[in-house]
Amino acid sequence: MKEFDAMACVVLALNAHSSDLRRYVRARVAPSDVDDVLQFAALRAIEKAYSLQESDRVLHWLYRLHSNVASDVGRKRASEQRLLEAMTVEAQSTAGEAPPQCGCSITQARQLNANYAAILDLVDVGGVPLAKAAEALNVSVNNATVRLHRARTALRERLLEHCGVTNASECADCRCSYEGCCTA
């Protein structure tokens, strides 16, 4: 079969069996992932259409492809969940501790990515609880947790690079105090 014929066969099968494929995927993944799986599978089917050897095998091939994509998405979600749980444990173990700062941390934080600056401003500067900050930023609490962790890491790296310190106890040694480059 020519590549063009295989492509046409795949596209026709995707259109003709879309509701059956949707039911198949819905039985295998979380409701929030159904549309993503269908979209990824359709893209992969179109990209891999050249590998289809026989037109009478297209439906079997599509179901197997959808199954593989559903498994991939499931593994990705499980990996994200493990990361989130690890970060939540880390956040809880450091709860009550102020993140590393020197006198110019606010200036440096405002120069970070806008998403990072916003979460740091709300949580670390404003003292807003994480759940309220997530609501204010219109993101999930999980997303806010990840964002806060990444923002603190980015700020720590920026402070080390710019000021030469990473925590409040070293603030007296901050070279910004005598260079006058940051005004918090």
Coordinates of N, CA and C in Angstrom, one line a residue:
M1 N 0.8 -1.2 0.0 CA 0.0 0.0 0.0 C 0.9 1.2 0.0
K2 N 0.5 2.2 -0.8 CA 1.3 3.5 -0.8 C 1.1 4.3 0.4
E3 N 2.0 5.2 0.7 CA 1.9 6.0 1.9 C 0.6 6.8 1.9
F4 N 0.3 7.4 0.7 CA -0.9 8.2 0.6 C -2.2 7.4 0.9
D5 N -2.2 6.2 0.3 CA -3.4 5.3 0.6 C -3.5 5.0 2.1
A6 N -2.4 4.7 2.7 CA -2.4 4.4 4.1 C -2.9 5.6 4.9
M7 N -2.5 6.7 4.6 CA -2.9 8.0 5.3 C -4.4 8.1 5.1
A8 N -4.9 8.0 3.9 CA -6.4 8.1 3.7 C -7.1 7.1 4.5
C9 N -6.6 5.8 4.5 CA -7.2 4.8 5.2 C -7.3 5.1 6.7
V10 N -6.2 5.6 7.3 CA -6.2 5.9 8.7 C -7.1 7.1 9.0
V11 N -7.1 8.1 8.2 CA -8.0 9.2 8.4 C -9.5 8.8 8.4
L12 N -9.8 8.0 7.4 CA -11.2 7.5 7.2 C -11.6 6.7 8.4
A13 N -10.7 5.8 8.9 CA -11.0 4.9 10.1 C -11.1 5.8 11.3
L14 N -10.3 6.8 11.5 CA -10.4 7.7 12.7 C -11.8 8.4 12.7
N15 N -12.2 8.9 11.6 CA -13.5 9.5 11.5 C -14.6 8.6 11.7
A16 N -14.6 7.4 11.0 CA -15.7 6.5 11.1 C -15.8 5.8 12.5
H17 N -14.7 5.7 13.2 CA -14.8 5.0 14.5 C -14.5 5.9 15.7
S18 N -14.6 7.2 15.5 CA -14.3 8.1 16.6 C -15.1 7.8 17.9
S19 N -16.4 7.6 17.8 CA -17.1 7.3 19.0 C -16.7 6.0 19.7
D20 N -16.4 5.0 18.9 CA -16.0 3.7 19.5 C -14.6 3.9 20.2
L21 N -13.7 4.6 19.5 CA -12.4 4.9 20.1 C -12.5 5.7 21.4
R22 N -13.4 6.7 21.4 CA -13.6 7.5 22.6 C -14.1 6.6 23.7
R23 N -15.0 5.7 23.5 CA -15.5 4.8 24.6 C -14.3 3.9 25.0
Y24 N -13.6 3.4 24.1 CA -12.4 2.5 24.4 C -11.4 3.3 25.4
V25 N -11.1 4.5 25.0 CA -10.2 5.3 25.8 C -10.8 5.7 27.1
R26 N -12.1 6.0 27.1 CA -12.7 6.5 28.4 C -12.7 5.3 29.4
A27 N -12.7 4.1 29.0 CA -12.7 3.0 29.9 C -11.3 2.7 30.5
R28 N -10.3 3.4 29.9 CA -8.9 3.1 30.3 C -8.2 4.3 31.0
V29 N -8.7 5.5 30.9 CA -8.0 6.6 31.5 C -9.0 7.5 32.3
A30 N -8.5 8.4 33.1 CA -9.3 9.4 33.9 C -10.0 10.2 32.9
P31 N -11.2 10.7 33.3 CA -12.1 11.5 32.4 C -11.3 12.7 31.9
S32 N -10.5 13.3 32.7 CA -9.8 14.5 32.3 C -8.7 14.3 31.3
D33 N -8.3 13.0 31.1 CA -7.3 12.7 30.1 C -7.8 12.1 28.8
V34 N -9.1 11.9 28.7 CA -9.7 11.3 27.5 C -9.4 12.1 26.2
D35 N -9.7 13.4 26.3 CA -9.4 14.2 25.1 C -7.9 14.3 24.7
D36 N -7.1 14.3 25.7 CA -5.6 14.4 25.4 C -5.2 13.1 24.7
V37 N -5.7 11.9 25.3 CA -5.3 10.7 24.7 C -5.8 10.6 23.3
L38 N -7.0 11.0 23.0 CA -7.6 10.9 21.7 C -6.8 11.8 20.7
Q39 N -6.4 12.9 21.1 CA -5.6 13.8 20.3 C -4.2 13.3 20.0
F40 N -3.5 12.9 21.1 CA -2.2 12.3 20.9 C -2.2 11.1 20.0
A41 N -3.2 10.2 20.2 CA -3.3 9.0 19.4 C -3.6 9.4 17.9
A42 N -4.5 10.3 17.7 CA -4.8 10.7 16.3 C -3.5 11.3 15.6
L43 N -2.8 12.1 16.3 CA -1.5 12.6 15.8 C -0.5 11.5 15.5
R44 N -0.4 10.6 16.4 CA 0.6 9.5 16.3 C 0.1 8.6 15.1
A45 N -1.2 8.4 15.0 CA -1.7 7.6 13.9 C -1.4 8.2 12.5
I46 N -1.5 9.5 12.4 CA -1.2 10.2 11.2 C 0.3 10.2 10.9
E47 N 1.1 10.4 11.9 CA 2.5 10.4 11.8 C 3.0 9.0 11.4
K48 N 2.4 7.9 11.9 CA 2.9 6.6 11.6 C 2.1 5.8 10.6
A49 N 1.2 6.5 9.9 CA 0.3 5.9 8.9 C 1.2 5.1 7.8
Y50 N 2.4 5.5 7.5 CA 3.2 4.8 6.6 C 3.5 3.4 7.0
S51 N 3.4 3.1 8.3 CA 3.8 1.8 8.7 C 2.7 0.8 8.6
L52 N 1.5 1.3 8.3 CA 0.3 0.4 8.1 C 0.5 -0.4 6.8
Q53 N 0.5 -1.7 6.9 CA 0.8 -2.6 5.7 C -0.5 -3.0 5.0
E54 N -1.6 -3.3 5.8 CA -2.8 -3.8 5.2 C -4.0 -3.0 5.6
S55 N -4.8 -2.6 4.7 CA -6.0 -1.7 5.0 C -7.0 -2.4 5.9
D56 N -7.1 -3.8 5.8 CA -8.0 -4.5 6.7 C -7.5 -4.6 8.1
R57 N -6.3 -4.2 8.4 CA -5.8 -4.2 9.8 C -5.8 -2.8 10.5
V58 N -6.4 -1.8 9.8 CA -6.3 -0.4 10.3 C -7.0 -0.3 11.7
L59 N -8.2 -0.9 11.8 CA -8.9 -0.8 13.1 C -8.2 -1.4 14.2
H60 N -7.7 -2.6 14.0 CA -6.9 -3.2 15.1 C -5.6 -2.4 15.4
W61 N -5.0 -1.9 14.4 CA -3.8 -1.0 14.6 C -4.2 0.2 15.4
L62 N -5.3 0.9 15.1 CA -5.7 2.1 15.8 C -6.0 1.8 17.3
Y63 N -6.7 0.7 17.5 CA -7.0 0.3 18.9 C -5.7 0.1 19.7
R64 N -4.8 -0.6 19.1 CA -3.5 -0.9 19.8 C -2.7 0.5 20.0
L65 N -2.8 1.4 19.0 CA -2.1 2.6 19.2 C -2.8 3.5 20.3
H66 N -4.1 3.5 20.3 CA -4.8 4.2 21.4 C -4.5 3.6 22.8
S67 N -4.4 2.3 22.8 CA -4.0 1.6 24.1 C -2.6 2.0 24.5
N68 N -1.7 2.1 23.6 CA -0.3 2.5 23.9 C -0.3 3.9 24.4
V69 N -1.0 4.8 23.7 CA -1.0 6.2 24.2 C -1.6 6.4 25.5
A70 N -2.7 5.6 25.8 CA -3.4 5.7 27.1 C -2.4 5.2 28.2
S71 N -1.6 4.2 27.9 CA -0.6 3.7 28.9 C 0.5 4.8 29.1
D72 N 0.9 5.4 28.0 CA 1.9 6.5 28.1 C 1.4 7.6 29.0
V73 N 0.2 8.0 28.8 CA -0.4 9.1 29.6 C -0.5 8.7 31.0
G74 N -0.9 7.5 31.3 CA -1.0 7.0 32.6 C 0.3 7.0 33.4
R75 N 1.3 6.5 32.7 CA 2.7 6.5 33.3 C 3.1 8.0 33.5
K76 N 2.8 8.9 32.6 CA 3.2 10.3 32.8 C 2.5 10.9 34.0
R77 N 1.2 10.6 34.2 CA 0.4 11.1 35.3 C 1.0 10.5 36.6
A78 N 1.3 9.3 36.6 CA 1.8 8.6 37.8 C 3.2 9.2 38.2
S79 N 4.0 9.5 37.2 CA 5.3 10.1 37.5 C 5.1 11.6 38.0
E80 N 4.2 12.3 37.5 CA 3.9 13.7 37.9 C 3.4 13.6 39.4
Q81 N 2.5 12.6 39.7 CA 2.0 12.5 41.0 C 3.1 12.2 42.0
R82 N 4.0 11.3 41.7 CA 5.1 11.0 42.6 C 6.0 12.2 42.8
L83 N 6.2 13.0 41.8 CA 7.0 14.2 42.0 C 6.3 15.2 42.9
L84 N 5.0 15.3 42.7 CA 4.2 16.3 43.5 C 4.2 15.8 44.9
E85 N 4.0 14.5 45.2 CA 4.0 14.0 46.5 C 5.4 14.3 47.2
A86 N 6.5 14.1 46.5 CA 7.8 14.3 47.0 C 8.0 15.8 47.3
M87 N 7.5 16.7 46.4 CA 7.6 18.1 46.7 C 6.8 18.5 47.8
T88 N 5.6 17.9 48.0 CA 4.7 18.3 49.1 C 5.4 17.9 50.4
V89 N 6.0 16.7 50.5 CA 6.7 16.3 51.7 C 7.8 17.3 52.0
E90 N 8.5 17.7 50.9 CA 9.6 18.7 51.1 C 9.1 20.0 51.6
A91 N 8.0 20.4 51.1 CA 7.4 21.7 51.5 C 6.9 21.7 52.9
Q92 N 6.3 20.5 53.3 CA 5.8 20.4 54.7 C 7.0 20.3 55.7
S93 N 8.1 19.7 55.2 CA 9.3 19.6 56.1 C 9.9 20.9 56.3
T94 N 9.8 21.8 55.4 CA 10.4 23.2 55.5 C 9.3 24.2 55.9
A95 N 8.1 23.8 56.2 CA 7.1 24.7 56.6 C 7.5 25.5 57.8
G96 N 7.2 26.8 57.8 CA 7.6 27.6 58.9 C 9.0 28.2 58.7
E97 N 9.8 27.6 57.8 CA 11.1 28.2 57.5 C 11.0 29.2 56.4
A98 N 11.6 30.4 56.6 CA 11.6 31.4 55.5 C 12.5 30.9 54.4
P99 N 12.2 31.1 53.2 CA 13.1 30.7 52.1 C 14.3 31.6 52.2
P100 N 15.4 31.0 51.6 CA 16.7 31.8 51.7 C 16.5 33.2 51.0
Q101 N 16.9 34.2 51.8 CA 16.8 35.6 51.3 C 17.9 36.4 51.8
C102 N 18.3 37.4 51.0 CA 19.1 38.5 51.5 C 18.3 39.8 51.2
G103 N 18.8 40.9 51.6 CA 18.1 42.1 51.5 C 17.6 42.5 50.1
C104 N 18.2 42.0 49.1 CA 17.8 42.3 47.7 C 17.0 41.2 47.1
S105 N 16.5 40.3 47.8 CA 15.7 39.2 47.2 C 14.5 39.6 46.5
I106 N 13.8 40.7 47.0 CA 12.6 41.1 46.4 C 12.9 41.7 45.0
T107 N 14.0 42.4 44.9 CA 14.4 43.0 43.6 C 14.7 41.8 42.6
Q108 N 15.5 40.9 43.1 CA 15.8 39.7 42.3 C 14.6 38.9 41.9
A109 N 13.7 38.7 42.8 CA 12.5 37.9 42.6 C 11.7 38.5 41.5
R110 N 11.6 39.8 41.5 CA 10.8 40.5 40.5 C 11.4 40.4 39.1
Q111 N 12.6 40.0 39.0 CA 13.3 39.9 37.7 C 13.1 38.4 37.2
L112 N 12.5 37.6 37.9 CA 12.3 36.2 37.5 C 11.1 36.2 36.5
N113 N 10.9 35.0 36.0 CA 9.7 34.7 35.2 C 8.4 35.3 35.9
A114 N 7.5 35.9 35.2 CA 6.3 36.5 35.8 C 5.5 35.5 36.7
N115 N 5.4 34.3 36.3 CA 4.7 33.3 37.1 C 5.4 33.1 38.4
Y116 N 6.8 33.0 38.4 CA 7.5 32.7 39.6 C 7.5 34.0 40.5
A117 N 7.6 35.1 39.9 CA 7.6 36.4 40.7 C 6.2 36.5 41.4
A118 N 5.1 36.2 40.7 CA 3.8 36.3 41.3 C 3.6 35.4 42.5
I119 N 4.0 34.1 42.4 CA 3.8 33.2 43.5 C 4.7 33.5 44.7
L120 N 5.9 34.0 44.4 CA 6.8 34.4 45.5 C 6.3 35.6 46.2
D121 N 5.7 36.6 45.5 CA 5.2 37.8 46.0 C 4.0 37.4 46.9
L122 N 3.1 36.6 46.5 CA 1.9 36.2 47.3 C 2.3 35.4 48.5
V123 N 3.1 34.3 48.3 CA 3.3 33.4 49.4 C 4.4 33.9 50.4
D124 N 5.6 34.2 49.8 CA 6.7 34.5 50.7 C 6.7 35.9 51.2
V125 N 6.3 36.9 50.3 CA 6.3 38.3 50.8 C 5.0 38.6 51.5
G126 N 3.9 38.2 50.8 CA 2.6 38.6 51.4 C 2.1 37.6 52.5
G127 N 2.6 36.5 52.6 CA 2.2 35.5 53.6 C 0.9 34.9 53.3
V128 N 0.5 34.9 52.1 CA -0.8 34.3 51.6 C -0.6 32.8 51.7
P129 N -1.6 32.0 52.2 CA -1.5 30.5 52.2 C -1.5 30.1 50.7
L130 N -0.8 28.9 50.5 CA -0.7 28.4 49.2 C -2.0 28.2 48.5
A131 N -3.0 27.7 49.1 CA -4.3 27.4 48.5 C -4.9 28.7 48.0
K132 N -4.8 29.8 48.8 CA -5.4 31.1 48.4 C -4.5 31.7 47.3
A133 N -3.2 31.5 47.3 CA -2.4 32.0 46.2 C -2.8 31.3 44.9
A134 N -3.0 30.0 45.0 CA -3.4 29.2 43.8 C -4.7 29.7 43.2
E135 N -5.6 30.0 44.1 CA -6.9 30.6 43.7 C -6.7 31.9 43.0
A136 N -5.9 32.8 43.6 CA -5.7 34.1 43.1 C -5.0 34.1 41.7
L137 N -4.1 33.1 41.5 CA -3.4 32.9 40.3 C -4.2 32.1 39.3
N138 N -5.3 31.6 39.7 CA -6.2 30.7 38.8 C -5.5 29.5 38.4
V139 N -4.8 28.8 39.3 CA -4.1 27.6 39.0 C -4.5 26.6 40.1
S140 N -4.2 25.3 39.9 CA -4.5 24.3 40.9 C -3.5 24.4 42.0
V141 N -3.8 23.8 43.2 CA -2.9 23.9 44.3 C -1.6 23.1 44.0
N142 N -1.8 22.0 43.2 CA -0.7 21.2 42.8 C 0.3 22.0 41.9
N143 N -0.3 22.7 41.0 CA 0.5 23.6 40.1 C 1.2 24.7 40.9
A144 N 0.5 25.3 41.9 CA 1.1 26.3 42.7 C 2.2 25.8 43.6
T145 N 2.1 24.6 44.1 CA 3.2 23.9 44.8 C 4.4 23.8 44.0
V146 N 4.2 23.2 42.8 CA 5.4 23.0 41.9 C 6.0 24.4 41.5
R147 N 5.1 25.3 41.2 CA 5.6 26.7 40.8 C 6.4 27.3 41.9
L148 N 5.9 27.2 43.2 CA 6.6 27.8 44.3 C 7.9 27.2 44.5
H149 N 8.0 25.9 44.4 CA 9.3 25.2 44.6 C 10.3 25.6 43.5
R150 N 9.8 25.7 42.2 CA 10.7 26.1 41.2 C 11.1 27.6 41.3
A151 N 10.2 28.4 41.8 CA 10.5 29.8 41.9 C 11.5 30.0 43.0
R152 N 11.4 29.3 44.1 CA 12.4 29.4 45.2 C 13.7 28.9 44.7
T153 N 13.8 27.9 44.0 CA 15.0 27.4 43.4 C 15.7 28.4 42.5
A154 N 14.8 29.0 41.6 CA 15.3 30.0 40.7 C 15.9 31.2 41.4
L155 N 15.1 31.6 42.4 CA 15.5 32.8 43.2 C 16.9 32.5 43.9
R156 N 17.0 31.3 44.5 CA 18.2 30.9 45.2 C 19.4 31.0 44.2
E157 N 19.2 30.5 43.0 CA 20.3 30.5 42.0 C 20.6 31.9 41.6
R158 N 19.6 32.7 41.4 CA 19.8 34.1 41.0 C 20.5 34.9 42.1
L159 N 20.1 34.7 43.3 CA 20.8 35.4 44.4 C 22.3 35.0 44.5
L160 N 22.5 33.7 44.4 CA 23.9 33.2 44.4 C 24.7 33.8 43.3
E161 N 24.2 33.9 42.1 CA 24.9 34.4 40.9 C 25.1 36.0 41.1
H162 N 24.0 36.6 41.5 CA 24.0 38.1 41.5 C 24.7 38.7 42.8
C163 N 24.3 38.1 43.9 CA 24.7 38.7 45.2 C 25.8 37.9 45.9
G164 N 26.0 36.6 45.5 CA 27.0 35.8 46.2 C 26.5 35.2 47.5
V165 N 25.2 35.3 47.8 CA 24.7 34.6 49.0 C 23.4 33.9 48.7
T166 N 23.0 33.0 49.6 CA 21.8 32.2 49.4 C 20.9 32.2 50.6
N167 N 21.3 32.7 51.7 CA 20.5 32.7 52.9 C 20.7 34.0 53.7
A168 N 19.7 34.2 54.6 CA 19.7 35.5 55.4 C 20.9 35.6 56.3
S169 N 21.4 34.5 56.8 CA 22.5 34.6 57.7 C 23.8 35.1 57.0
E170 N 23.9 35.0 55.7 CA 25.0 35.5 54.9 C 24.8 36.9 54.4
C171 N 23.6 37.5 54.7 CA 23.2 38.8 54.1 C 24.3 39.9 54.4
A172 N 24.9 39.8 55.5 CA 25.9 40.8 55.8 C 27.1 40.8 54.8
D173 N 27.3 39.6 54.2 CA 28.4 39.5 53.2 C 27.9 39.8 51.7
C174 N 26.7 40.2 51.6 CA 26.1 40.4 50.3 C 26.9 41.6 49.6
R175 N 27.4 41.3 48.4 CA 28.2 42.4 47.7 C 27.3 43.5 47.2
C176 N 26.0 43.3 47.2 CA 25.1 44.4 46.8 C 25.0 45.5 47.8
S177 N 25.3 45.2 49.1 CA 25.3 46.3 50.1 C 26.4 47.3 49.8
Y178 N 27.5 47.0 49.3 CA 28.5 48.0 49.0 C 28.6 48.4 47.5
E179 N 28.0 47.6 46.6 CA 27.9 48.0 45.2 C 26.7 48.8 45.0
G180 N 25.6 48.7 45.8 CA 24.4 49.5 45.7 C 23.6 49.2 44.4
C181 N 23.7 48.0 43.9 CA 23.0 47.6 42.7 C 21.5 47.3 42.9
C182 N 21.2 46.8 44.1 CA 19.8 46.5 44.4 C 19.2 47.4 45.5
T183 N 18.1 47.8 45.3 CA 17.4 48.5 46.4 C 16.0 47.9 46.6
A184 N 16.0 47.1 47.7 CA 14.8 46.4 48.0 C 13.7 47.3 48.6

